[in-house]
């Protein structure tokens, strides 16, 4: 029975590999093909049966071989390679592609590498159309012009990684503070969130056409973990559905409003001008643990703690403004702690007059709890580090403060009252490749949300050389890195 199930799973796996439009192959260390899927026939006009165990990669690539050779050499050194390439098919069609070479490493030796080549013609052509539609040369050298160039840069970078606020600031001669504030003013979101939404829009297109799997798209969009991509995509779909509903509601009558609200699959409430409930969705009732018969009741009476925070927002929204944000609330009747993400805006009558407010909410308590778990882990590590000789550390970028546990300070041989800036902490690492590795790892964590686990040499405050292991987990809020939480261990004697 188990064997039959395994065979079905294997067959399903091969079906997926053969039906994908992407190129999938494996080349050994001698650059002989050991596997190729059917897509090679369309892209290169060569059947897999003519490639496998017979063909050298030079013969397949032809004139592309010399261009790809530097990436091949690096892959055979054990380094993953990602690059773009235009490929002309036998039919004369030019495909814009992004290629990824994954080294196959066993027992610290490279046995060969896997190849994944995805067709990204759609996004390239879309970018060209958008660039030609925007007459940047006719814009004055203003902050708005610079923000337009930044937005254009984000679209160009969808497959190569987030450019980074610092780099964008330098490139377009605008301060980081002004860049973030002006971008938020124009696009009503942070730069990183806007970038992620662009990526999700592209992912939605590819998934709707069934060209790639979620795992393939996660790799293409530089997500370090497929589950991170999946969570972001789910959030994108929820926001997309909300925007669609808002658009439909704007065209609706008063009675239709109530139907939309009542049948919505997410938490939404409709209030009149006096902030009394008209209709709520089932999800709203469930999230706030309320009775279904709340029509006519005032928001302030039913949810006084939430109302205390939102009261001013309601009045602003009744004047036509839109409010978005997230915070922790304690909701009656049991004073349950609840993290809410909200979108509050006015609804309009057919006469285009404001009739009240619509409240969209999302319970993000679980996501916040995960961040709190990191803090708890640090506390536990700090208490047990006396035995394991493992230190804990964290850096809060919002408050520009840092924390080193007692063991961390002992490893660095600094006094117990020592407080270091981030740059001073980095300077403990040995100048050269060790310090550069730490800098790069921290930059990737702050800009792209990538956790890291590295080993590097440092010079302690007393001049002793040590080899340490450094692990870090970034915590993001509103699209920006708010904290880095980490573990620090002296492994000098382990090597």
GROMACS .gro file of C-alpha atoms in nm:
model
  495
    1UNK     CA    1   0.000   0.000   0.000
    2UNK     CA    2   0.277   0.243   0.101
    3UNK     CA    3   0.476   0.149  -0.209
    4UNK     CA    4   0.175   0.223  -0.433
    5UNK     CA    5   0.127   0.562  -0.271
    6UNK     CA    6   0.497   0.643  -0.312
    7UNK     CA    7   0.479   0.553  -0.680
    8UNK     CA    8   0.182   0.786  -0.725
    9UNK     CA    9   0.369   1.069  -0.550
   10UNK     CA   10   0.677   1.012  -0.767
   11UNK     CA   11   0.461   1.006  -1.082
   12UNK     CA   12   0.288   1.328  -0.976
   13UNK     CA   13   0.626   1.490  -0.918
   14UNK     CA   14   0.744   1.395  -1.265
   15UNK     CA   15   0.418   1.520  -1.418
   16UNK     CA   16   0.471   1.859  -1.256
   17UNK     CA   17   0.832   1.873  -1.378
   18UNK     CA   18   0.737   1.784  -1.734
   19UNK     CA   19   0.440   2.021  -1.758
   20UNK     CA   20   0.617   2.330  -1.628
   21UNK     CA   21   0.723   2.591  -1.882
   22UNK     CA   22   1.050   2.649  -1.697
   23UNK     CA   23   1.373   2.472  -1.793
   24UNK     CA   24   1.483   2.216  -1.532
   25UNK     CA   25   1.809   2.022  -1.566
   26UNK     CA   26   2.105   1.873  -1.382
   27UNK     CA   27   2.467   1.893  -1.505
   28UNK     CA   28   2.745   1.699  -1.334
   29UNK     CA   29   3.092   1.839  -1.249
   30UNK     CA   30   3.214   1.739  -1.600
   31UNK     CA   31   2.924   1.944  -1.744
   32UNK     CA   32   2.747   1.639  -1.887
   33UNK     CA   33   2.366   1.648  -1.874
   34UNK     CA   34   2.215   1.394  -1.632
   35UNK     CA   35   1.856   1.520  -1.640
   36UNK     CA   36   1.645   1.759  -1.850
   37UNK     CA   37   1.270   1.816  -1.880
   38UNK     CA   38   1.062   1.849  -2.199
   39UNK     CA   39   1.079   2.231  -2.205
   40UNK     CA   40   1.428   2.207  -2.361
   41UNK     CA   41   1.264   2.099  -2.686
   42UNK     CA   42   1.070   2.429  -2.701
   43UNK     CA   43   1.353   2.654  -2.583
   44UNK     CA   44   1.652   2.493  -2.760
   45UNK     CA   45   1.497   2.248  -3.006
   46UNK     CA   46   1.670   1.953  -2.837
   47UNK     CA   47   1.487   1.652  -2.692
   48UNK     CA   48   1.585   1.536  -2.341
   49UNK     CA   49   1.660   1.190  -2.482
   50UNK     CA   50   1.933   1.352  -2.699
   51UNK     CA   51   2.077   1.535  -2.396
   52UNK     CA   52   2.074   1.301  -2.097
   53UNK     CA   53   2.408   1.117  -2.047
   54UNK     CA   54   2.521   1.237  -2.391
   55UNK     CA   55   2.547   1.614  -2.423
   56UNK     CA   56   2.805   1.862  -2.286
   57UNK     CA   57   2.660   2.197  -2.179
   58UNK     CA   58   2.880   2.373  -2.438
   59UNK     CA   59   2.701   2.186  -2.718
   60UNK     CA   60   2.358   2.288  -2.587
   61UNK     CA   61   2.433   2.655  -2.521
   62UNK     CA   62   2.635   2.726  -2.835
   63UNK     CA   63   2.714   3.100  -2.848
   64UNK     CA   64   2.567   3.143  -2.497
   65UNK     CA   65   2.829   2.913  -2.346
   66UNK     CA   66   3.102   3.178  -2.307
   67UNK     CA   67   2.849   3.422  -2.158
   68UNK     CA   68   2.730   3.165  -1.905
   69UNK     CA   69   3.074   3.018  -1.829
   70UNK     CA   70   3.155   3.257  -1.536
   71UNK     CA   71   2.828   3.154  -1.366
   72UNK     CA   72   2.897   2.785  -1.435
   73UNK     CA   73   3.242   2.811  -1.276
   74UNK     CA   74   3.102   2.979  -0.966
   75UNK     CA   75   2.828   2.714  -0.934
   76UNK     CA   76   3.095   2.444  -0.948
   77UNK     CA   77   3.268   2.626  -0.661
   78UNK     CA   78   2.954   2.582  -0.454
   79UNK     CA   79   2.802   2.929  -0.497
   80UNK     CA   80   2.440   2.971  -0.610
   81UNK     CA   81   2.411   3.192  -0.921
   82UNK     CA   82   2.115   3.402  -1.039
   83UNK     CA   83   2.134   3.600  -1.364
   84UNK     CA   84   1.924   3.724  -1.656
   85UNK     CA   85   1.964   3.611  -2.016
   86UNK     CA   86   1.783   3.657  -2.351
   87UNK     CA   87   1.735   3.325  -2.531
   88UNK     CA   88   1.626   3.297  -2.896
   89UNK     CA   89   1.420   2.983  -2.955
   90UNK     CA   90   1.430   2.775  -3.278
   91UNK     CA   91   1.104   2.947  -3.382
   92UNK     CA   92   1.276   3.287  -3.369
   93UNK     CA   93   1.101   3.403  -3.049
   94UNK     CA   94   1.319   3.585  -2.794
   95UNK     CA   95   1.252   3.485  -2.437
   96UNK     CA   96   1.369   3.702  -2.149
   97UNK     CA   97   1.473   3.463  -1.874
   98UNK     CA   98   1.612   3.451  -1.523
   99UNK     CA   99   1.840   3.155  -1.460
  100UNK     CA  100   1.931   3.001  -1.125
  101UNK     CA  101   2.215   2.754  -1.077
  102UNK     CA  102   2.192   2.554  -0.751
  103UNK     CA  103   2.516   2.369  -0.656
  104UNK     CA  104   2.475   2.001  -0.561
  105UNK     CA  105   2.703   1.962  -0.259
  106UNK     CA  106   2.763   1.630  -0.085
  107UNK     CA  107   3.030   1.570   0.182
  108UNK     CA  108   3.161   1.924   0.117
  109UNK     CA  109   3.226   1.840  -0.250
  110UNK     CA  110   3.038   1.984  -0.549
  111UNK     CA  111   2.896   1.699  -0.757
  112UNK     CA  112   2.729   1.923  -1.015
  113UNK     CA  113   2.450   2.179  -1.025
  114UNK     CA  114   2.075   2.205  -1.083
  115UNK     CA  115   1.940   2.452  -1.339
  116UNK     CA  116   1.610   2.642  -1.321
  117UNK     CA  117   1.537   2.891  -1.603
  118UNK     CA  118   1.210   3.088  -1.589
  119UNK     CA  119   1.047   3.288  -1.869
  120UNK     CA  120   1.004   3.648  -1.746
  121UNK     CA  121   0.917   3.799  -2.085
  122UNK     CA  122   0.585   3.924  -1.949
  123UNK     CA  123   0.737   4.143  -1.679
  124UNK     CA  124   1.011   4.277  -1.907
  125UNK     CA  125   0.762   4.385  -2.170
  126UNK     CA  126   0.532   4.532  -1.907
  127UNK     CA  127   0.817   4.740  -1.766
  128UNK     CA  128   0.906   4.871  -2.113
  129UNK     CA  129   0.548   4.979  -2.173
  130UNK     CA  130   0.530   5.154  -1.838
  131UNK     CA  131   0.862   5.328  -1.895
  132UNK     CA  132   0.755   5.458  -2.235
  133UNK     CA  133   0.425   5.576  -2.088
  134UNK     CA  134   0.598   5.793  -1.827
  135UNK     CA  135   0.773   6.095  -1.973
  136UNK     CA  136   1.039   6.130  -1.707
  137UNK     CA  137   1.248   6.366  -1.917
  138UNK     CA  138   0.968   6.621  -1.915
  139UNK     CA  139   0.939   6.623  -1.537
  140UNK     CA  140   1.108   6.901  -1.338
  141UNK     CA  141   1.394   6.808  -1.103
  142UNK     CA  142   1.163   6.794  -0.803
  143UNK     CA  143   1.108   6.555  -0.515
  144UNK     CA  144   0.806   6.416  -0.704
  145UNK     CA  145   1.032   6.344  -1.001
  146UNK     CA  146   1.281   6.163  -0.779
  147UNK     CA  147   1.005   5.954  -0.621
  148UNK     CA  148   0.882   5.862  -0.971
  149UNK     CA  149   1.235   5.742  -1.053
  150UNK     CA  150   1.247   5.542  -0.730
  151UNK     CA  151   0.915   5.377  -0.817
  152UNK     CA  152   1.053   5.291  -1.160
  153UNK     CA  153   1.364   5.142  -0.996
  154UNK     CA  154   1.146   4.921  -0.773
  155UNK     CA  155   0.970   4.779  -1.079
  156UNK     CA  156   1.303   4.703  -1.243
  157UNK     CA  157   1.424   4.519  -0.933
  158UNK     CA  158   1.138   4.274  -0.885
  159UNK     CA  159   1.354   3.973  -0.972
  160UNK     CA  160   1.689   4.098  -0.845
  161UNK     CA  161   1.604   4.198  -0.488
  162UNK     CA  162   1.495   4.511  -0.299
  163UNK     CA  163   1.748   4.789  -0.381
  164UNK     CA  164   1.758   4.919  -0.023
  165UNK     CA  165   1.653   5.262   0.106
  166UNK     CA  166   2.010   5.376   0.161
  167UNK     CA  167   2.108   5.292  -0.198
  168UNK     CA  168   1.796   5.458  -0.342
  169UNK     CA  169   1.863   5.767  -0.134
  170UNK     CA  170   2.219   5.797  -0.265
  171UNK     CA  171   2.129   5.720  -0.625
  172UNK     CA  172   1.853   5.981  -0.653
  173UNK     CA  173   2.004   6.249  -0.426
  174UNK     CA  174   1.726   6.262  -0.169
  175UNK     CA  175   1.762   6.210   0.206
  176UNK     CA  176   1.639   5.880   0.350
  177UNK     CA  177   1.391   6.063   0.576
  178UNK     CA  178   1.243   6.266   0.290
  179UNK     CA  179   1.241   5.963   0.059
  180UNK     CA  180   1.036   5.756   0.303
  181UNK     CA  181   0.800   6.040   0.395
  182UNK     CA  182   0.741   6.155   0.035
  183UNK     CA  183   0.690   5.801  -0.091
  184UNK     CA  184   0.436   5.735   0.187
  185UNK     CA  185   0.257   6.060   0.099
  186UNK     CA  186   0.226   5.971  -0.272
  187UNK     CA  187   0.165   5.595  -0.255
  188UNK     CA  188   0.006   5.566   0.092
  189UNK     CA  189   0.243   5.286   0.197
  190UNK     CA  190   0.608   5.225   0.279
  191UNK     CA  191   0.866   5.168   0.004
  192UNK     CA  192   0.929   4.806   0.099
  193UNK     CA  193   0.556   4.724   0.126
  194UNK     CA  194   0.498   4.881  -0.216
  195UNK     CA  195   0.783   4.671  -0.357
  196UNK     CA  196   0.640   4.352  -0.206
  197UNK     CA  197   0.294   4.436  -0.346
  198UNK     CA  198   0.447   4.473  -0.693
  199UNK     CA  199   0.605   4.131  -0.651
  200UNK     CA  200   0.276   3.982  -0.535
  201UNK     CA  201   0.099   4.133  -0.836
  202UNK     CA  202   0.351   3.958  -1.061
  203UNK     CA  203   0.315   3.634  -0.863
  204UNK     CA  204  -0.064   3.656  -0.895
  205UNK     CA  205  -0.029   3.685  -1.273
  206UNK     CA  206   0.200   3.384  -1.299
  207UNK     CA  207  -0.009   3.170  -1.064
  208UNK     CA  208  -0.331   3.254  -1.249
  209UNK     CA  209  -0.167   3.135  -1.573
  210UNK     CA  210  -0.035   2.826  -1.390
  211UNK     CA  211   0.310   2.883  -1.534
  212UNK     CA  212   0.502   2.829  -1.211
  213UNK     CA  213   0.450   2.678  -0.869
  214UNK     CA  214   0.460   2.888  -0.550
  215UNK     CA  215   0.802   2.742  -0.466
  216UNK     CA  216   0.941   2.844  -0.806
  217UNK     CA  217   0.802   3.196  -0.772
  218UNK     CA  218   0.941   3.225  -0.417
  219UNK     CA  219   1.290   3.155  -0.560
  220UNK     CA  220   1.237   3.397  -0.851
  221UNK     CA  221   1.133   3.676  -0.612
  222UNK     CA  222   1.425   3.617  -0.374
  223UNK     CA  223   1.223   3.497  -0.074
  224UNK     CA  224   1.454   3.315   0.167
  225UNK     CA  225   1.168   3.086   0.276
  226UNK     CA  226   0.871   2.965   0.064
  227UNK     CA  227   0.642   2.994   0.369
  228UNK     CA  228   0.728   3.366   0.395
  229UNK     CA  229   0.618   3.406   0.034
  230UNK     CA  230   0.299   3.210   0.099
  231UNK     CA  231   0.207   3.429   0.400
  232UNK     CA  232   0.274   3.749   0.204
  233UNK     CA  233   0.071   3.626  -0.094
  234UNK     CA  234  -0.226   3.537   0.128
  235UNK     CA  235  -0.216   3.886   0.280
  236UNK     CA  236  -0.199   4.036  -0.071
  237UNK     CA  237  -0.508   3.838  -0.178
  238UNK     CA  238  -0.699   3.959   0.130
  239UNK     CA  239  -0.613   4.322   0.055
  240UNK     CA  240  -0.700   4.271  -0.311
  241UNK     CA  241  -1.042   4.139  -0.212
  242UNK     CA  242  -1.098   4.435   0.021
  243UNK     CA  243  -1.010   4.682  -0.255
  244UNK     CA  244  -1.247   4.505  -0.491
  245UNK     CA  245  -1.527   4.521  -0.234
  246UNK     CA  246  -1.463   4.890  -0.166
  247UNK     CA  247  -1.482   4.957  -0.539
  248UNK     CA  248  -1.811   4.766  -0.566
  249UNK     CA  249  -1.953   4.934  -0.258
  250UNK     CA  250  -1.886   5.278  -0.403
  251UNK     CA  251  -2.132   5.194  -0.681
  252UNK     CA  252  -2.393   5.046  -0.448
  253UNK     CA  253  -2.713   5.172  -0.293
  254UNK     CA  254  -2.773   5.179   0.083
  255UNK     CA  255  -2.943   4.835   0.078
  256UNK     CA  256  -2.667   4.690  -0.136
  257UNK     CA  257  -2.410   4.824   0.110
  258UNK     CA  258  -2.566   4.618   0.386
  259UNK     CA  259  -2.566   4.303   0.168
  260UNK     CA  260  -2.197   4.350   0.082
  261UNK     CA  261  -2.104   4.395   0.446
  262UNK     CA  262  -2.310   4.106   0.577
  263UNK     CA  263  -2.175   3.857   0.320
  264UNK     CA  264  -1.810   3.968   0.328
  265UNK     CA  265  -1.567   3.681   0.412
  266UNK     CA  266  -1.350   3.913   0.622
  267UNK     CA  267  -1.414   4.139   0.921
  268UNK     CA  268  -1.606   4.451   0.816
  269UNK     CA  269  -1.851   4.679   0.998
  270UNK     CA  270  -2.080   4.951   0.861
  271UNK     CA  271  -2.159   5.248   1.088
  272UNK     CA  272  -2.386   5.548   1.032
  273UNK     CA  273  -2.293   5.915   1.087
  274UNK     CA  274  -2.366   5.880   1.459
  275UNK     CA  275  -2.129   5.581   1.472
  276UNK     CA  276  -2.409   5.332   1.533
  277UNK     CA  277  -2.383   4.982   1.385
  278UNK     CA  278  -2.588   4.919   1.069
  279UNK     CA  279  -2.443   4.585   0.955
  280UNK     CA  280  -2.141   4.367   1.035
  281UNK     CA  281  -1.998   4.055   0.874
  282UNK     CA  282  -1.990   3.717   1.050
  283UNK     CA  283  -1.611   3.740   1.071
  284UNK     CA  284  -1.641   4.072   1.261
  285UNK     CA  285  -1.882   3.913   1.512
  286UNK     CA  286  -1.646   3.618   1.560
  287UNK     CA  287  -1.328   3.828   1.596
  288UNK     CA  288  -1.484   4.061   1.853
  289UNK     CA  289  -1.691   3.790   2.028
  290UNK     CA  290  -2.018   3.985   1.986
  291UNK     CA  291  -2.386   3.906   1.952
  292UNK     CA  292  -2.535   3.916   1.603
  293UNK     CA  293  -2.807   4.161   1.714
  294UNK     CA  294  -2.600   4.478   1.744
  295UNK     CA  295  -2.776   4.695   1.484
  296UNK     CA  296  -2.849   5.039   1.630
  297UNK     CA  297  -2.597   5.011   1.913
  298UNK     CA  298  -2.324   5.275   1.939
  299UNK     CA  299  -1.967   5.168   1.871
  300UNK     CA  300  -1.851   5.351   2.187
  301UNK     CA  301  -2.091   5.147   2.404
  302UNK     CA  302  -2.007   4.810   2.255
  303UNK     CA  303  -1.628   4.848   2.219
  304UNK     CA  304  -1.528   5.134   2.455
  305UNK     CA  305  -1.153   5.052   2.467
  306UNK     CA  306  -1.123   5.041   2.089
  307UNK     CA  307  -1.341   5.352   2.055
  308UNK     CA  308  -1.110   5.545   2.289
  309UNK     CA  309  -0.828   5.496   2.039
  310UNK     CA  310  -1.032   5.530   1.719
  311UNK     CA  311  -1.263   5.820   1.814
  312UNK     CA  312  -1.053   6.090   1.647
  313UNK     CA  313  -1.000   5.864   1.345
  314UNK     CA  314  -1.375   5.825   1.302
  315UNK     CA  315  -1.428   6.200   1.290
  316UNK     CA  316  -1.149   6.238   1.032
  317UNK     CA  317  -1.297   5.960   0.817
  318UNK     CA  318  -1.641   6.126   0.834
  319UNK     CA  319  -1.471   6.418   0.659
  320UNK     CA  320  -1.352   6.189   0.376
  321UNK     CA  321  -1.009   6.085   0.501
  322UNK     CA  322  -0.880   5.724   0.509
  323UNK     CA  323  -0.706   5.578   0.816
  324UNK     CA  324  -0.483   5.269   0.816
  325UNK     CA  325  -0.269   5.121   1.090
  326UNK     CA  326  -0.216   4.847   1.347
  327UNK     CA  327  -0.200   4.830   1.728
  328UNK     CA  328  -0.277   4.619   2.036
  329UNK     CA  329  -0.626   4.642   2.190
  330UNK     CA  330  -0.795   4.480   2.488
  331UNK     CA  331  -1.143   4.378   2.378
  332UNK     CA  332  -1.440   4.315   2.608
  333UNK     CA  333  -1.604   4.109   2.748
  334UNK     CA  334  -1.293   3.917   2.859
  335UNK     CA  335  -1.036   4.191   2.790
  336UNK     CA  336  -0.863   3.963   2.539
  337UNK     CA  337  -0.541   4.110   2.400
  338UNK     CA  338  -0.579   4.146   2.025
  339UNK     CA  339  -0.349   4.294   1.758
  340UNK     CA  340  -0.558   4.460   1.488
  341UNK     CA  341  -0.467   4.587   1.144
  342UNK     CA  342  -0.733   4.834   1.026
  343UNK     CA  343  -0.861   5.032   0.729
  344UNK     CA  344  -1.129   5.291   0.814
  345UNK     CA  345  -1.298   5.503   0.544
  346UNK     CA  346  -1.625   5.676   0.465
  347UNK     CA  347  -1.911   5.521   0.268
  348UNK     CA  348  -2.118   5.738   0.035
  349UNK     CA  349  -2.485   5.764  -0.058
  350UNK     CA  350  -2.597   5.766  -0.423
  351UNK     CA  351  -2.608   6.147  -0.386
  352UNK     CA  352  -2.232   6.132  -0.319
  353UNK     CA  353  -2.277   6.237   0.044
  354UNK     CA  354  -2.098   6.066   0.333
  355UNK     CA  355  -2.338   5.829   0.508
  356UNK     CA  356  -2.104   5.688   0.773
  357UNK     CA  357  -1.787   5.479   0.799
  358UNK     CA  358  -1.673   5.134   0.693
  359UNK     CA  359  -1.423   4.953   0.917
  360UNK     CA  360  -1.210   4.671   0.775
  361UNK     CA  361  -1.004   4.481   1.036
  362UNK     CA  362  -0.762   4.189   1.033
  363UNK     CA  363  -0.660   3.997   1.344
  364UNK     CA  364  -0.278   3.976   1.325
  365UNK     CA  365  -0.231   3.852   1.682
  366UNK     CA  366  -0.068   3.524   1.570
  367UNK     CA  367   0.193   3.705   1.360
  368UNK     CA  368   0.272   3.936   1.650
  369UNK     CA  369   0.290   3.642   1.889
  370UNK     CA  370   0.566   3.492   1.676
  371UNK     CA  371   0.770   3.810   1.723
  372UNK     CA  372   0.708   3.796   2.097
  373UNK     CA  373   0.827   3.435   2.096
  374UNK     CA  374   1.167   3.557   1.977
  375UNK     CA  375   1.183   3.785   2.282
  376UNK     CA  376   1.091   3.496   2.513
  377UNK     CA  377   1.358   3.278   2.353
  378UNK     CA  378   1.616   3.546   2.430
  379UNK     CA  379   1.506   3.556   2.793
  380UNK     CA  380   1.536   3.177   2.822
  381UNK     CA  381   1.877   3.179   2.652
  382UNK     CA  382   1.997   3.450   2.887
  383UNK     CA  383   1.899   3.239   3.189
  384UNK     CA  384   2.053   2.915   3.058
  385UNK     CA  385   2.363   3.066   2.895
  386UNK     CA  386   2.570   3.021   3.210
  387UNK     CA  387   2.575   2.648   3.131
  388UNK     CA  388   2.588   2.651   2.749
  389UNK     CA  389   2.814   2.959   2.722
  390UNK     CA  390   2.572   3.107   2.468
  391UNK     CA  391   2.508   3.480   2.475
  392UNK     CA  392   2.199   3.668   2.364
  393UNK     CA  393   2.178   4.008   2.196
  394UNK     CA  394   1.930   4.237   2.029
  395UNK     CA  395   1.924   4.568   1.846
  396UNK     CA  396   1.612   4.792   1.838
  397UNK     CA  397   1.632   5.029   1.540
  398UNK     CA  398   1.315   5.212   1.639
  399UNK     CA  399   1.463   5.324   1.972
  400UNK     CA  400   1.825   5.296   1.856
  401UNK     CA  401   1.912   5.083   2.159
  402UNK     CA  402   2.090   4.753   2.202
  403UNK     CA  403   2.120   4.472   2.457
  404UNK     CA  404   2.402   4.227   2.528
  405UNK     CA  405   2.361   3.949   2.783
  406UNK     CA  406   2.621   3.884   3.051
  407UNK     CA  407   2.775   3.595   2.852
  408UNK     CA  408   2.799   3.808   2.536
  409UNK     CA  409   2.997   4.069   2.727
  410UNK     CA  410   3.219   3.801   2.879
  411UNK     CA  411   3.297   3.659   2.534
  412UNK     CA  412   3.389   4.009   2.410
  413UNK     CA  413   3.581   4.078   2.734
  414UNK     CA  414   3.409   4.410   2.800
  415UNK     CA  415   3.283   4.550   3.135
  416UNK     CA  416   2.926   4.467   3.247
  417UNK     CA  417   2.821   4.831   3.204
  418UNK     CA  418   2.951   4.843   2.843
  419UNK     CA  419   2.704   4.976   2.584
  420UNK     CA  420   2.802   4.961   2.215
  421UNK     CA  421   2.656   5.117   1.903
  422UNK     CA  422   2.597   4.890   1.604
  423UNK     CA  423   2.904   5.025   1.424
  424UNK     CA  424   3.121   4.975   1.736
  425UNK     CA  425   2.993   4.617   1.768
  426UNK     CA  426   3.083   4.546   1.404
  427UNK     CA  427   3.433   4.686   1.460
  428UNK     CA  428   3.508   4.401   1.704
  429UNK     CA  429   3.523   4.167   1.402
  430UNK     CA  430   3.856   4.114   1.234
  431UNK     CA  431   3.911   4.364   0.954
  432UNK     CA  432   3.875   4.211   0.610
  433UNK     CA  433   3.658   3.919   0.505
  434UNK     CA  434   3.522   3.855   0.858
  435UNK     CA  435   3.401   4.210   0.911
  436UNK     CA  436   3.263   4.230   0.558
  437UNK     CA  437   3.072   3.903   0.609
  438UNK     CA  438   2.909   4.042   0.924
  439UNK     CA  439   2.824   4.375   0.756
  440UNK     CA  440   2.671   4.203   0.454
  441UNK     CA  441   2.469   3.962   0.671
  442UNK     CA  442   2.330   4.248   0.882
  443UNK     CA  443   2.246   4.455   0.573
  444UNK     CA  444   2.058   4.160   0.418
  445UNK     CA  445   1.867   4.108   0.743
  446UNK     CA  446   1.768   4.475   0.769
  447UNK     CA  447   1.682   4.527   0.402
  448UNK     CA  448   1.543   4.191   0.294
  449UNK     CA  449   1.438   4.020   0.619
  450UNK     CA  450   1.694   3.739   0.582
  451UNK     CA  451   1.800   3.561   0.902
  452UNK     CA  452   2.162   3.443   0.916
  453UNK     CA  453   2.386   3.190   1.089
  454UNK     CA  454   2.756   3.267   1.034
  455UNK     CA  455   3.101   3.213   1.184
  456UNK     CA  456   3.357   3.495   1.203
  457UNK     CA  457   3.677   3.591   1.383
  458UNK     CA  458   3.690   3.890   1.618
  459UNK     CA  459   3.936   4.071   1.840
  460UNK     CA  460   3.812   4.115   2.198
  461UNK     CA  461   3.850   4.432   2.403
  462UNK     CA  462   4.160   4.272   2.561
  463UNK     CA  463   4.316   4.191   2.224
  464UNK     CA  464   4.239   3.818   2.214
  465UNK     CA  465   4.137   3.654   1.885
  466UNK     CA  466   3.823   3.438   1.900
  467UNK     CA  467   3.606   3.250   1.653
  468UNK     CA  468   3.237   3.309   1.721
  469UNK     CA  469   2.906   3.190   1.583
  470UNK     CA  470   2.648   3.465   1.526
  471UNK     CA  471   2.279   3.394   1.459
  472UNK     CA  472   2.020   3.667   1.393
  473UNK     CA  473   1.645   3.689   1.327
  474UNK     CA  474   1.498   4.017   1.193
  475UNK     CA  475   1.159   4.143   1.315
  476UNK     CA  476   0.970   4.356   1.061
  477UNK     CA  477   0.682   4.599   1.119
  478UNK     CA  478   0.510   4.805   0.849
  479UNK     CA  479   0.764   4.688   0.591
  480UNK     CA  480   1.073   4.799   0.787
  481UNK     CA  481   1.314   4.612   1.013
  482UNK     CA  482   1.235   4.715   1.370
  483UNK     CA  483   1.459   4.471   1.561
  484UNK     CA  484   1.738   4.218   1.522
  485UNK     CA  485   1.735   3.936   1.779
  486UNK     CA  486   2.032   3.705   1.803
  487UNK     CA  487   2.250   3.440   1.962
  488UNK     CA  488   2.626   3.469   2.019
  489UNK     CA  489   2.861   3.177   2.095
  490UNK     CA  490   3.236   3.139   2.140
  491UNK     CA  491   3.339   2.835   1.928
  492UNK     CA  492   3.716   2.895   1.937
  493UNK     CA  493   3.785   2.561   2.104
  494UNK     CA  494   3.541   2.371   1.880
  495UNK     CA  495   3.757   2.409   1.570
   0.00000   0.00000   0.00000
